[in-house]
Coordinates of C-alpha atoms in Angstrom, one line a residue:
M5 CA 103.9 95.1 81.2
P6 CA 105.9 92.0 81.3
L7 CA 106.2 90.7 84.8
D8 CA 109.9 90.0 84.2
Y9 CA 110.4 93.8 84.3
I10 CA 109.2 93.8 87.9
A11 CA 111.3 90.7 88.7
S12 CA 114.3 92.3 87.0
Y13 CA 113.9 95.6 88.9
W14 CA 113.5 93.7 92.2
N15 CA 116.8 91.8 91.4
Q16 CA 118.4 95.2 90.6
F17 CA 117.4 96.4 94.0
I18 CA 118.6 93.3 95.8
D19 CA 121.9 93.5 93.9
S20 CA 122.4 97.1 95.1
L21 CA 122.3 96.2 98.7
K22 CA 125.7 96.5 100.3
E23 CA 125.1 93.9 103.0
K24 CA 124.7 90.7 100.9
S25 CA 124.3 88.6 104.1
S26 CA 121.1 90.3 105.0
P27 CA 118.0 88.1 105.4
D28 CA 116.2 87.3 102.2
L29 CA 113.9 90.1 101.4
E30 CA 110.6 89.4 99.7
L31 CA 108.6 91.5 97.2
C32 CA 105.0 91.8 98.1
G33 CA 103.8 93.2 94.8
S34 CA 103.8 96.1 92.4
F35 CA 101.2 98.8 91.7
H36 CA 100.8 102.4 90.6
F37 CA 99.3 105.3 92.6
G38 CA 96.1 106.9 91.3
G39 CA 94.6 106.2 87.9
K40 CA 96.8 105.0 85.1
E41 CA 96.9 108.6 83.6
D42 CA 98.2 110.0 86.9
A43 CA 100.6 107.2 87.8
S44 CA 103.7 108.9 86.3
S45 CA 103.1 112.2 88.0
I46 CA 102.4 110.6 91.3
A47 CA 105.4 108.4 91.0
K48 CA 107.5 111.5 90.7
L49 CA 106.0 112.8 93.9
V50 CA 107.0 109.5 95.6
T51 CA 110.6 109.5 94.3
A52 CA 111.0 113.2 95.2
G53 CA 110.0 112.4 98.8
I54 CA 106.9 114.6 98.6
K55 CA 104.4 111.7 98.8
T56 CA 105.2 109.5 101.8
A57 CA 101.7 108.4 102.6
T58 CA 98.7 106.9 100.9
G59 CA 95.2 105.8 101.7
S60 CA 93.0 103.0 100.5
L61 CA 89.6 101.6 101.4
L62 CA 89.5 98.8 104.0
W63 CA 86.3 97.5 102.3
V64 CA 88.2 96.9 99.1
Y65 CA 90.7 94.6 100.8
E66 CA 87.8 92.8 102.5
S67 CA 85.7 92.4 99.4
E68 CA 88.7 91.1 97.4
N69 CA 89.9 88.8 100.3
N70 CA 93.2 90.6 100.3
P71 CA 95.3 91.4 103.4
I72 CA 95.9 95.0 104.2
P73 CA 99.5 96.2 103.8
S74 CA 102.0 95.0 106.5
I75 CA 104.7 97.0 108.2
G76 CA 108.0 96.2 106.6
E77 CA 106.6 94.9 103.3
F78 CA 108.2 95.9 100.0
N79 CA 106.4 97.0 96.8
I80 CA 107.5 98.3 93.5
I81 CA 105.8 101.5 92.3
T82 CA 105.2 101.7 88.5
D83 CA 104.5 104.6 86.2
S84 CA 101.8 105.2 83.6
N85 CA 103.5 102.8 81.3
E86 CA 103.7 100.1 84.0
M87 CA 107.4 100.4 84.2
P88 CA 109.2 100.2 87.6
V89 CA 110.1 103.5 89.2
C90 CA 111.1 102.7 92.8
V91 CA 110.8 100.3 95.7
I92 CA 109.0 101.4 98.8
Q93 CA 108.8 99.9 102.2
T94 CA 105.7 100.2 104.4
K95 CA 106.6 101.9 107.7
E96 CA 103.2 102.5 109.5
I97 CA 99.6 101.4 109.1
S98 CA 96.4 102.7 110.8
I99 CA 92.7 102.3 110.0
V100 CA 90.9 105.6 110.3
P101 CA 87.4 106.8 109.3
F102 CA 87.5 109.2 106.4
K103 CA 86.3 112.1 108.6
E104 CA 89.1 111.6 111.1
V105 CA 92.0 111.8 108.7
G106 CA 94.2 114.7 109.8
T107 CA 96.1 117.5 108.3
K108 CA 99.5 115.8 108.6
F109 CA 98.4 112.7 106.7
A110 CA 96.8 114.9 104.0
F111 CA 100.1 116.9 103.7
D112 CA 102.2 113.7 103.6
S113 CA 100.0 112.3 100.9
G114 CA 101.6 114.9 98.7
E115 CA 98.8 115.5 96.2
G116 CA 96.8 118.6 95.3
D117 CA 97.9 121.6 97.4
R118 CA 98.6 119.3 100.3
T119 CA 95.8 120.8 102.5
L120 CA 93.2 118.7 104.2
E121 CA 90.5 120.2 102.1
S122 CA 92.3 119.3 98.9
W123 CA 93.0 115.8 100.2
R124 CA 89.3 115.3 101.1
E125 CA 88.1 116.4 97.7
I126 CA 90.6 114.1 95.9
Y127 CA 90.0 111.1 98.1
W128 CA 86.2 111.5 98.3
E129 CA 86.1 111.0 94.5
Y130 CA 88.3 107.9 94.9
I131 CA 86.1 106.6 97.8
Q132 CA 82.9 107.1 95.7
S133 CA 84.4 105.3 92.7
E134 CA 85.7 102.3 94.8
C135 CA 82.5 102.0 96.8
E136 CA 80.5 101.9 93.6
R137 CA 82.7 99.2 92.2
I138 CA 82.3 97.0 95.3
N139 CA 78.6 97.9 95.9
K140 CA 79.1 99.8 99.2
E141 CA 77.6 103.1 100.2
P142 CA 80.3 105.7 101.0
T143 CA 80.0 107.7 104.2
M144 CA 82.1 110.0 106.3
E145 CA 82.8 106.9 108.4
T146 CA 84.2 104.9 105.5
P147 CA 87.3 103.2 106.9
L148 CA 90.6 104.0 105.2
V149 CA 93.8 102.1 105.5
C150 CA 96.3 104.9 106.0
E151 CA 99.8 103.9 105.1
Y152 CA 103.2 105.6 105.5
F153 CA 106.0 104.3 103.4
K154 CA 109.6 105.3 102.5
V155 CA 111.5 104.9 99.2
V156 CA 114.3 102.4 99.7
Y157 CA 115.4 102.3 96.1
A158 CA 114.9 104.7 93.2
E159 CA 117.5 103.9 90.6
P160 CA 116.4 103.9 86.9
F161 CA 115.4 100.5 85.5
Q162 CA 118.3 98.9 83.7
F163 CA 117.0 97.0 80.7

């Protein structure tokens, strides 16, 4: 995907703001949820307001020398074709061992049947895959970065 699509969508979002005198907002980055094959279906959950939370491995941020998400940051969510779908803003961050993630977070993650059992099954596969990639051993204590976000812009991309 050409990076100019991301930049164009960000500009489209900025242009949509009613209060032009607001402080300069900065785009943190762009990404898709799940694997590339699932990105479009998960993006639909986000824009529908069903998925308002996501989890990622703290160890991945550490191994890649990347900061964890920050409250207030903006990111563009893309679909399976890497096209921009919406802009989200991070609202809350906590670091929780896998085994301590609760039913509310599982429900707010919006995937599967939204139960804790379904969430644990989906995320355990993700944890195993990511741990294998970074040479870590997954356990029930694996630290997850639990993030709540809200969609702040979801207009179609204007070419």
